[in-house]
XYZ file of C-alpha atoms in Angstrom:
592
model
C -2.947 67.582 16.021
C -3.110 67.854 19.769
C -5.932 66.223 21.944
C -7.111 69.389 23.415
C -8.480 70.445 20.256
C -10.659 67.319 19.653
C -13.183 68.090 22.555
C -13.975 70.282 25.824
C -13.943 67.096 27.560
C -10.246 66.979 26.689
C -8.958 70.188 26.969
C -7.080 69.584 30.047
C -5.106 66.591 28.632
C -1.757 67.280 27.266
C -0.616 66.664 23.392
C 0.288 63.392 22.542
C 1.664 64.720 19.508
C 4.738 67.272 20.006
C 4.955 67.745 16.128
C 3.165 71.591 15.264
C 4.309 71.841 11.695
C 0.852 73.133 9.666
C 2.492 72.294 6.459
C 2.662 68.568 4.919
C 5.762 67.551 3.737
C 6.175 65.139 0.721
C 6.706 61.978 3.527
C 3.234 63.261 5.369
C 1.044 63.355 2.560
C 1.966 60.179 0.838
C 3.410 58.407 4.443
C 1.410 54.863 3.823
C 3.082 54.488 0.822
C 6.483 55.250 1.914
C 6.068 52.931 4.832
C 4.492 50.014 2.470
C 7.370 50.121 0.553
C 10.202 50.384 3.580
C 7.763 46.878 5.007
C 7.807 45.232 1.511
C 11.385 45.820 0.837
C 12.435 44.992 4.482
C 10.043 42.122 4.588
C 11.891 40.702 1.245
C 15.039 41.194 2.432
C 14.826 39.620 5.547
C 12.482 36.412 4.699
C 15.569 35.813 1.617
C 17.583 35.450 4.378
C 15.457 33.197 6.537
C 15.042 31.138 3.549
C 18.355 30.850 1.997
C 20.232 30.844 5.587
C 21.411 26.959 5.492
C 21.739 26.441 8.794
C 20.163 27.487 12.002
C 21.969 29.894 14.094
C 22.627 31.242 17.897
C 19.708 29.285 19.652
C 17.872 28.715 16.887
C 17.966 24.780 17.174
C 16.293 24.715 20.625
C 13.307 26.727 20.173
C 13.030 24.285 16.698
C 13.940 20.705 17.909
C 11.128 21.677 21.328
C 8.173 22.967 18.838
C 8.731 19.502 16.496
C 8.807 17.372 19.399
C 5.205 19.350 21.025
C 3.665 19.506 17.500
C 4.629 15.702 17.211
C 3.604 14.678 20.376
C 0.332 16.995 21.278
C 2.054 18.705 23.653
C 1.045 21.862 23.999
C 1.504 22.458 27.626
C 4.783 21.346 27.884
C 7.417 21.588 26.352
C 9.497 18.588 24.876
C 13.119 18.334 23.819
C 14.207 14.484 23.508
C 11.093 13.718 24.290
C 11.506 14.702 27.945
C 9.694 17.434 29.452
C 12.318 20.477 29.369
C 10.754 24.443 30.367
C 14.044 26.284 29.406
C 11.669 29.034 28.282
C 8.315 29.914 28.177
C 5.880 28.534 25.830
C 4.891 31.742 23.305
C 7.347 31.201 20.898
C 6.885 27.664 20.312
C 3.078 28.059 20.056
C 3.747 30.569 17.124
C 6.367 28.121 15.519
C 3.968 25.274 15.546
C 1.255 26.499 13.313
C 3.788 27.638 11.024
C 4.984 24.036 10.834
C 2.007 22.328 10.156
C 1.224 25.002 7.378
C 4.429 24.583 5.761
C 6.037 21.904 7.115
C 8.695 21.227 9.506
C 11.982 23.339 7.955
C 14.253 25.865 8.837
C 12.181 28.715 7.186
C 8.990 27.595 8.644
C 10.593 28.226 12.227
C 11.450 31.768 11.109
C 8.453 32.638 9.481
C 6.384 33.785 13.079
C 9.842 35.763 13.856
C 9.566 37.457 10.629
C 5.999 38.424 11.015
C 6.821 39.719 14.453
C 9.620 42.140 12.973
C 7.647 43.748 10.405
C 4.096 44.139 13.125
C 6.946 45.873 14.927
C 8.088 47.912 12.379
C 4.765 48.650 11.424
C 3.374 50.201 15.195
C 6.703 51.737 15.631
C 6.290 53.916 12.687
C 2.504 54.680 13.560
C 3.876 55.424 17.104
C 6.340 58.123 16.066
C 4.442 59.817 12.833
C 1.308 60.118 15.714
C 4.696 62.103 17.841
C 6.552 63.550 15.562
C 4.907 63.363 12.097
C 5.557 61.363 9.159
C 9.439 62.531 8.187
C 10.773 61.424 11.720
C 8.796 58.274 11.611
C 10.120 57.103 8.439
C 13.380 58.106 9.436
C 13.285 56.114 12.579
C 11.430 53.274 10.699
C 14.652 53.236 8.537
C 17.025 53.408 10.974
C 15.758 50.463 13.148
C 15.013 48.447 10.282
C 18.742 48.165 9.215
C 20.681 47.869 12.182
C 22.510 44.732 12.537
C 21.025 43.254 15.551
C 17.461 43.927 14.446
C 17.296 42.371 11.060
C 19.221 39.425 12.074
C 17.116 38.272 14.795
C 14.089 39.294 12.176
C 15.569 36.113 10.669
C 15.952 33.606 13.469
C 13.067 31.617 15.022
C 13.992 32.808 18.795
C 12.074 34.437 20.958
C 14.131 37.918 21.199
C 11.764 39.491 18.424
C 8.255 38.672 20.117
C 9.731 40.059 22.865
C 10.963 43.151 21.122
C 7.256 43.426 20.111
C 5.633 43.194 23.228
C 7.755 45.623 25.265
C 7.588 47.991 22.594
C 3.951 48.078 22.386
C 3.577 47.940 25.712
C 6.027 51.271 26.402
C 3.763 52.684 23.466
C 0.363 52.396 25.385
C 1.596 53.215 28.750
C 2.636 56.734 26.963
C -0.859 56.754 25.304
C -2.433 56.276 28.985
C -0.762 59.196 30.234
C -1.538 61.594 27.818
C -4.520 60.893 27.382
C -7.171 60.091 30.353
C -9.896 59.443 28.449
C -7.908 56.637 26.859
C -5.903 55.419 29.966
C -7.738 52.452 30.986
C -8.009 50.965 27.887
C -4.446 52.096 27.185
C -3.013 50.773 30.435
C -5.392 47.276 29.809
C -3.656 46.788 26.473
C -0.222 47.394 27.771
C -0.989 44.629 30.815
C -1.829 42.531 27.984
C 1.093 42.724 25.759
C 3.086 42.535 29.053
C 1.537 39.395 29.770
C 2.353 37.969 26.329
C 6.043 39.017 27.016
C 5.965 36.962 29.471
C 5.084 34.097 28.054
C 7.707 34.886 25.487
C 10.541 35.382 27.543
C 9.705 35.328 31.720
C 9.327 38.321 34.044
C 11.695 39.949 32.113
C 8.769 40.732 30.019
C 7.137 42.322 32.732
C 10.256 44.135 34.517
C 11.724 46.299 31.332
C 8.727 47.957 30.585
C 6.591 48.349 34.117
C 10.319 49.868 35.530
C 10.874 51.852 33.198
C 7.394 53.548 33.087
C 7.726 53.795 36.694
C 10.838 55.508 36.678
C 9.631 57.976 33.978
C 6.486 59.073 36.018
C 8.536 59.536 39.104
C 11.157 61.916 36.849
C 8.094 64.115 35.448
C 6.359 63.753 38.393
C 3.500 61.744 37.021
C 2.813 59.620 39.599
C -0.932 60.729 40.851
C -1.999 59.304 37.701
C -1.648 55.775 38.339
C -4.914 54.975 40.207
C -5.340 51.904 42.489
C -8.891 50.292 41.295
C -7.009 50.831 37.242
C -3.797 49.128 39.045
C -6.256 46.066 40.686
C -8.013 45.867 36.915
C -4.217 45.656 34.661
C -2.856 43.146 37.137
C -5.489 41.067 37.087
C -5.366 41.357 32.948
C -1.929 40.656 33.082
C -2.105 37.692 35.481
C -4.947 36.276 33.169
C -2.643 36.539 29.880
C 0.035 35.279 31.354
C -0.954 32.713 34.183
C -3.204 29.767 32.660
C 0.078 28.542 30.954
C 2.430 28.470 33.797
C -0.547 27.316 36.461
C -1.116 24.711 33.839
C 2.621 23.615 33.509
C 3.369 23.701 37.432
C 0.844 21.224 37.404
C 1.493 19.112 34.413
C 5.862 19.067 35.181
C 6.575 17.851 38.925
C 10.536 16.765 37.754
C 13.470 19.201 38.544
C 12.398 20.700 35.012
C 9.579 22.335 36.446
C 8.547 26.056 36.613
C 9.479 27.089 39.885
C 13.264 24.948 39.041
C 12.948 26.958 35.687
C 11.990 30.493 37.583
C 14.570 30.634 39.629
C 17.610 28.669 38.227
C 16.995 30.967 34.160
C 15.895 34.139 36.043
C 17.367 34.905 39.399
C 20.421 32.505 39.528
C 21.367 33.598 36.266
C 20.751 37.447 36.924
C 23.349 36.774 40.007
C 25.783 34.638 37.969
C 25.272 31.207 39.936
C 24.376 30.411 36.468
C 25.575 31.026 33.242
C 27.506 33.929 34.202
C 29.595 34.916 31.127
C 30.562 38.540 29.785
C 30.761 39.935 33.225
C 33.123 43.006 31.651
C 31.072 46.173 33.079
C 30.731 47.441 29.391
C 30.141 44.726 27.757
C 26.786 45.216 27.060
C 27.642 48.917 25.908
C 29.895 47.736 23.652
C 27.207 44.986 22.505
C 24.456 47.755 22.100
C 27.207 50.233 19.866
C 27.817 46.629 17.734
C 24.081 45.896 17.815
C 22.764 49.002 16.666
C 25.149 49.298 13.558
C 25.850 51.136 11.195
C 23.584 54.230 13.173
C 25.630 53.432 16.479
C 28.059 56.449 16.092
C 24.581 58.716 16.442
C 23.764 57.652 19.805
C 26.002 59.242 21.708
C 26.445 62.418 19.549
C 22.172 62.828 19.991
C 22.148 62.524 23.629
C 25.024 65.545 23.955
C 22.641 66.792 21.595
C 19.565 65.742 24.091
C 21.126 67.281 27.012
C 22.017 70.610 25.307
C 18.418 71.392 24.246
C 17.448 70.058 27.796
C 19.208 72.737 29.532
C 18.243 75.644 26.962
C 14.563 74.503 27.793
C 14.049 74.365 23.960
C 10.864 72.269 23.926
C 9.737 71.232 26.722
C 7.265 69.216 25.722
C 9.511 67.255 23.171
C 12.580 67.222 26.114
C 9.906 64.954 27.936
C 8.577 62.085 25.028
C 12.669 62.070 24.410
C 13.404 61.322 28.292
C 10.830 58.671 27.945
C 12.992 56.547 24.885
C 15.827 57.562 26.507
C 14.952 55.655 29.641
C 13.459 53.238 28.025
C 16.960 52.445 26.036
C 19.324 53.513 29.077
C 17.564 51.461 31.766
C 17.397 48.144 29.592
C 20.989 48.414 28.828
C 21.698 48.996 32.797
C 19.381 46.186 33.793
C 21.135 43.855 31.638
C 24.752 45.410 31.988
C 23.930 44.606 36.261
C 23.032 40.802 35.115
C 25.667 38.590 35.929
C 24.854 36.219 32.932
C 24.347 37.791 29.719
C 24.422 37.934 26.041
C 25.079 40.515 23.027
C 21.420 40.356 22.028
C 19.975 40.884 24.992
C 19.002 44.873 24.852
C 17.179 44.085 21.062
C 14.138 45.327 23.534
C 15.710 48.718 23.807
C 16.346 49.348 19.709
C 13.158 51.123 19.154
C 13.999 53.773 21.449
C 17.161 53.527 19.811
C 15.767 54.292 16.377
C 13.464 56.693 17.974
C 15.545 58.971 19.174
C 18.135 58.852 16.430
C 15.490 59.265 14.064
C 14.383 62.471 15.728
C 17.586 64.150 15.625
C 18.732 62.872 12.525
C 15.814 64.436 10.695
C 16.449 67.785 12.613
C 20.226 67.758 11.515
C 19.232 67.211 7.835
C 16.621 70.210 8.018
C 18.974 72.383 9.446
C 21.827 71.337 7.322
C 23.909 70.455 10.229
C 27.509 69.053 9.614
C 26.551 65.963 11.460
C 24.021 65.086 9.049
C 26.512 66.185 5.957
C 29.182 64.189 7.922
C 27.395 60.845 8.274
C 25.958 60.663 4.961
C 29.436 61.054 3.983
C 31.115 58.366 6.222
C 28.195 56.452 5.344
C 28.214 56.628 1.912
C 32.424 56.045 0.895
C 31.702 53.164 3.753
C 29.610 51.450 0.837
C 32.020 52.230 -1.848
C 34.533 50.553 -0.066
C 32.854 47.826 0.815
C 31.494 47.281 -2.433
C 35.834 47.129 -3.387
C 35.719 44.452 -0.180
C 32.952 42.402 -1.443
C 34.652 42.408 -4.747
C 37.936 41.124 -3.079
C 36.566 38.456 -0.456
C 33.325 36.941 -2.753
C 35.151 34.738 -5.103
C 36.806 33.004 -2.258
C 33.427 32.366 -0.341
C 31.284 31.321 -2.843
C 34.667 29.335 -4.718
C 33.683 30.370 -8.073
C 35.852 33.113 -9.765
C 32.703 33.745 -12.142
C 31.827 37.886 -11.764
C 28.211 36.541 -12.314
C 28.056 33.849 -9.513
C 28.874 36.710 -6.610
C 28.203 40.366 -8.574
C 25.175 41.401 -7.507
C 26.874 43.028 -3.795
C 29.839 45.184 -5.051
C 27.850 46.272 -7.480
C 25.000 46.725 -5.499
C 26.920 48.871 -3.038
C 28.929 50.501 -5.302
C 25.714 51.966 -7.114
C 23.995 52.980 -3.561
C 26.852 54.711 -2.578
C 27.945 56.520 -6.187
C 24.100 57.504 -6.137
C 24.580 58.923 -2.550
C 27.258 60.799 -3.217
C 25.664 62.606 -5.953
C 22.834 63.346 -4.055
C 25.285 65.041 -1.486
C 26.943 66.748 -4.251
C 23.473 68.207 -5.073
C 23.400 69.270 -1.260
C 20.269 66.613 -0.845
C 20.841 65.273 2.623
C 17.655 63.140 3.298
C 17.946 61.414 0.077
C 21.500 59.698 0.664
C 20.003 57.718 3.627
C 17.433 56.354 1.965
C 20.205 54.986 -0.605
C 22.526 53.756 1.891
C 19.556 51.928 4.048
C 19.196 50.761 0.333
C 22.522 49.530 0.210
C 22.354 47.394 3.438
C 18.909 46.218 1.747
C 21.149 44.989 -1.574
C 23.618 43.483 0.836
C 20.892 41.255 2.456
C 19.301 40.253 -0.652
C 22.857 39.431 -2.283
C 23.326 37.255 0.719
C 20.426 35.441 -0.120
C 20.435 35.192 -3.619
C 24.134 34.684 -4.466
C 26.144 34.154 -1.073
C 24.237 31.570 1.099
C 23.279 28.929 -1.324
C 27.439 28.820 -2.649
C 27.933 28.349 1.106
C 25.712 25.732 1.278
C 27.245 24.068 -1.182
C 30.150 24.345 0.845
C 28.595 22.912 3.875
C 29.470 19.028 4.157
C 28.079 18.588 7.516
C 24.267 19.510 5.974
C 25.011 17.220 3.239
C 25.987 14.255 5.441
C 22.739 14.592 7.205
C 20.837 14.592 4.354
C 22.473 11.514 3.131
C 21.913 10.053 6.796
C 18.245 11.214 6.552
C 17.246 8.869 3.349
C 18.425 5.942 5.633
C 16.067 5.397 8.565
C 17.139 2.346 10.062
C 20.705 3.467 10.913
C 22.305 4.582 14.035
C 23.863 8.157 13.879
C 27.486 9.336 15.749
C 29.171 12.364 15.193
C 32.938 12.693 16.614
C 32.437 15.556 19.417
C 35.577 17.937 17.142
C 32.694 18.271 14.761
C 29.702 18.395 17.251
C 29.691 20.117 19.962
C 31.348 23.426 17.605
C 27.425 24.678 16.748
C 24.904 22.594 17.977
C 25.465 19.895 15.161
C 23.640 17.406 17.693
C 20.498 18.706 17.490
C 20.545 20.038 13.849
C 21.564 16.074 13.392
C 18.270 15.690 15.397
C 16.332 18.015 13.829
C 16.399 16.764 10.317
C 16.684 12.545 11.243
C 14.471 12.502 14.273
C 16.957 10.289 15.851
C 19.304 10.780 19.043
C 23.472 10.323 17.463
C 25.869 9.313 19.645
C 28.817 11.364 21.022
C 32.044 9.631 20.075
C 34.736 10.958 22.765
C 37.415 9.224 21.407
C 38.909 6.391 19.257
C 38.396 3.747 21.479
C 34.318 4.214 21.062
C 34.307 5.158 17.528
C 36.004 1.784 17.126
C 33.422 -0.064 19.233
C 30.303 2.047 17.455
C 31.513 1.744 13.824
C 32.418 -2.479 14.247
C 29.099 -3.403 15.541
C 26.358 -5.558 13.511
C 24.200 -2.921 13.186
C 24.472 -0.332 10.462
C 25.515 3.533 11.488
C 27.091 6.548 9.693
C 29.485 8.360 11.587
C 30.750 12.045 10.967
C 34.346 12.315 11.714
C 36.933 15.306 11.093
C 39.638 13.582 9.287
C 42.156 13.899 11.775
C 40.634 11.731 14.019
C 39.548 9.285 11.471
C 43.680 8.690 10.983
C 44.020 7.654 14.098
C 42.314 4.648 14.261
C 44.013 1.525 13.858
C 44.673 0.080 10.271
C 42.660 -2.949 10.699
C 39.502 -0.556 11.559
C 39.745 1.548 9.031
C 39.703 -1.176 6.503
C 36.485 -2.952 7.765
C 34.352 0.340 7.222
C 33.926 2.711 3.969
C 34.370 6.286 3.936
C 31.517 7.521 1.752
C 32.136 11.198 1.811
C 35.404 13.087 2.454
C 35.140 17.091 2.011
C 36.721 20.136 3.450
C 35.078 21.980 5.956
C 35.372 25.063 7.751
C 36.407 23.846 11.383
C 38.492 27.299 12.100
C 36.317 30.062 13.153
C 35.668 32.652 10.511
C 36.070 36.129 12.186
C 37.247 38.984 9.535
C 41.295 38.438 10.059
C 40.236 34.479 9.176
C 38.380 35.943 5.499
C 41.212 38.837 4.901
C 44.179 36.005 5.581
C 42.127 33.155 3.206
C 41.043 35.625 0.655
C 37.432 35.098 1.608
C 38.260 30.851 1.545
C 36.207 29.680 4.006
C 36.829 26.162 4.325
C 39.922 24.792 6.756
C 42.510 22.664 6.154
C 41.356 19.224 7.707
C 38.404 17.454 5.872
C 34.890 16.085 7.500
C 34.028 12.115 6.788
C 30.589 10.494 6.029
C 31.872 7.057 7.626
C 29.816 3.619 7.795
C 30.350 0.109 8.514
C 28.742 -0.885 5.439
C 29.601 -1.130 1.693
C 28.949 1.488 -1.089
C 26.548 -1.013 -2.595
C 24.820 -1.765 1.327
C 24.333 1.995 1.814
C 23.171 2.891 -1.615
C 20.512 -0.093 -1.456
C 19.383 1.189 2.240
C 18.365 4.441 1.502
C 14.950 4.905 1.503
C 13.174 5.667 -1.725
């Protein structure tokens, strides 16, 4: 329904909505429904995976370790790590992580939980955003699409701050378009976007503010938009935006005077590393291209055939109107891949901000190919659907070697899972349904996560010495902690060892210290790859016990690794749980 036909006052405001169709379709008239269900299976999916995920991932650890050590101390100002002031990031993220700790205590899954919530508010707006566009079957379609691509649902399950700020760009991008089309809502439209900027800043730093504010900028100066940015509603959403997002970093200029400060933090994470005097890494000009086509899996193919498809209807002048809400995702998804792709220092995950457009715009076509029958949409269902048959065969192969139990029951529930998704999409092909074997395959990624959860991660964690150490470590308080740096510094086992002991280990370097730190009076653990356990001398190795000795996997596990092992994760050398007391001493120090 357009605006102009809600009032005279309005008449002279142009649609919001570009969808005319005066018929509801099955997805329109029962669209909350559809959408609870997409949220509740999503939502399932991806808190199984926070839950069950055994260890934390990418950055996880930091954002963890800093809110334990603020909820622990007070410190809600500034952030802690070691119990030093330390602003590598803003403080949004850890203010959501700390209520979730002190609700459910201080755990991996606790951390996730404000992540989690994040994803699915996200999910939730986006699919208002484009049924209110381009009615309820796009939506859902686009809803679908961004809620199973790779890079979305596995930062849906990690406590860093990539998802709030996913969120607040998004929602931002979403009320600057409201405040154009419509004036009688632009102030208020424009206020709630300075608002949500300002939280993205305190997510993530003026990144928060840049993506969205440039890209809006750019768009108005394409269509020619520009008179509608006035200077007193300019004055008012800065001065919003500076009161969201300034108390905290006034408060924290004052409260840090070290080299960690804000300005040290402003300009040494921000500018220095946009320029590469720090952390410059991936500086290959398509790198983030190639990180966005990885990202946005398994709907990445659709990108590029959708803007050929863009471009087409933009020179036949097909709809106008349309052509112009699509040029606005489309910048909004080209210009945060440039911005980042012009960043000296970089990761794959950084352009998460730019998969709503993504979905958007894939969505849109998508639907438009499976109204019109279009080979593309025959095509994809296709490739999308014998991609799930086979890798139901895969999972079949690889399973019994990762979870180490040949038992069909201990690892069935994913080949047969996929196997079913895609037999039943293929049918519906057969049947010439083409909406239909979408839903089954997004199904099929769906199985895949829960499988993961309920039969894949907890055989891993069985496999997982290093997790088990700690937890042997953690029922003895009064001990001193080392970990040989083979087995530390490979992910951030330092501060997981921190995380779950509340005490600092030791870096052992080499066998010269391990020797001095496992023969003094007081009583330690040390974890040690066995390799470097051999090569201490004799007489050292006899005065302390080993208490644990386990294989672990020390190689990295990319898909050659799983294909050459038969799915065996673990390497050849095994980790040690070494201390310099007795079986008897350590048993009687643990803490009961």
């Amino acid at each position: 329904m357009q605006l102009s036909a809600q009032s005279p006052e309005r008449a002279a405001e142009p649609a919001l909505s570009t969808h005319t169709s005066s018929t509801k379709t099955v997805a329109e008239r029962h669209f909350f429904k559809f959408l609870l269900v997409l949220l509740l299976v999503a939502g399932t999916a991806y808190a199984s995976i926070s839950y069950t995920r055994f260890k934390f991932a990418r950055s996880e650890i930091a954002y963890a370790e800093i809110s334990k050590e603020m909820l622990a101390a007070n410190s809600f100002i500034v952030p802690l790590y070691r119990n030093t002031a330390c602003i590598d990031k803003p403080v949004l993220n850890y203010w959501a992580i700390i209520p979730s700790f002190k609700v459910f205590g201080v755990n991996d899954f606790s951390a996730r939980i404000p992540a989690l919530l994040a994803s699915l508010s996200c999910l939730a707006i986006f699919a208002l955003a484009i049924r209110r566009i381009w009615g309820a079957d796009v939506s859902l379609l686009s809803t679908l699409v961004l809620a199973t691509t790779s890079r979305y649902w596995e930062f849906s399950t990690l406590c860093m701050t990539d998802m709030f700020l996913t969120l607040f760009d998004m929602v931002a991008l979403i009320a600057m378009y409201v405040g154009l089309k419509s004036e009688s809502k632009r102030f208020a439209s424009f206020a709630l976007a300075a608002v949500s900027m300002g939280l993205a800043v305190l997510t993530k730093g003026p990144v928060g503010l840049i993506l969205p504010a440039f890209a809006f900028f750019v768009y108005l100066v394409l269509t020619g938009n520009l008179k509608i940015l006035k200077i007193g509603q300019v004055i008012a959403c800065v001065v919003i935006f500076f009161a969201v997002a300034g108390p905290w970093y006034v408060a924290a200029a004052a409260a840090v005077d070290t080299s960690s400060n804000i300005g040290a933090w402003l300009w040494h994470h921000n500018v220095e590393r946009f320029f590469g005097s720090a952390y410059e890494c991936h500086n290959d000009p398509f790198y983030m291209v190639g990180a966005f086509f990885n990202g946005f899996a398994p709907w990445c193919a659709l990108v590029p055939i959708a803007f050929a498809d863009s471009v087409r209807r933009w020179l036949k002048k097909s709809d106008p109107e349309e052509s112009k809400t699509e040029l606005y995702l489309w910048i909004w998804l080209l210009l945060t891949t440039a911005f980042f792709t012009l960043s000296r220092g970089k990761m794959n995950y950084y352009d998460l901000p730019a998969f709503p457009a993504a979905a958007g715009i894939v969505g849109l076509h998508l639907n438009r190919w499976i109204n019109e029958s279009n080979a593309i949409a025959k095509g994809y269902a296709w490739l999308f659907s014998i991609t799930l048959i086979l890798g139901g065969f895969v999972a079949g192969y690889l399973l019994p070697g990762v979870t180490n139990n040949e038992d069909f029951s201990a690892w069935c529930m994913m080949p047969i899972g996929l196997l079913l998704t895609g037999g039943a999409a293929i049918v519906a092909l057969k049947r010439k349904h083409y909406f239909a074997p979408y839903v089954l395959c997004s199904a099929g990624i769906a199985v895949t996560l829960l499988s993961f959860a309920i039969q894949v991660h907890p055989a891993m964690a069985l496999q997982a010495p290093g997790l088990q150490y700690i937890q042997t470590i953690k029922e003895h308080p009064d001990t001193k902690i080392a970990l040989h740096k083979d087995f530390g510094t490979t992910v951030d086992w330092f501060d997981v060892t921190l995380f779950h002991t509340d005490r600092v280990p030791t870096q052992l370097d080499n066998g010269e210290q391990m020797t001095e730190f496992l023969l003094q009076k007081d009583p330690v653990y040390v974890i040690v790859p066995e390799n470097r356990f051999d090569e201490l001398p004799d007489a050292v190795r006899q005065k302390v016990t080993v208490i644990a000795n386990k294989p672990y996997m020390y190689e990295k596990n990319d898909v050659g690794f799983l294909f050459r092992r038969k799915g065996h994760l673990m390497g050849k050398v095994h980790l040690l749980l070494v201390t310099n007391m007795s079986k008897e001493q350590s048993d009687k120090t643990a803490s009961r």
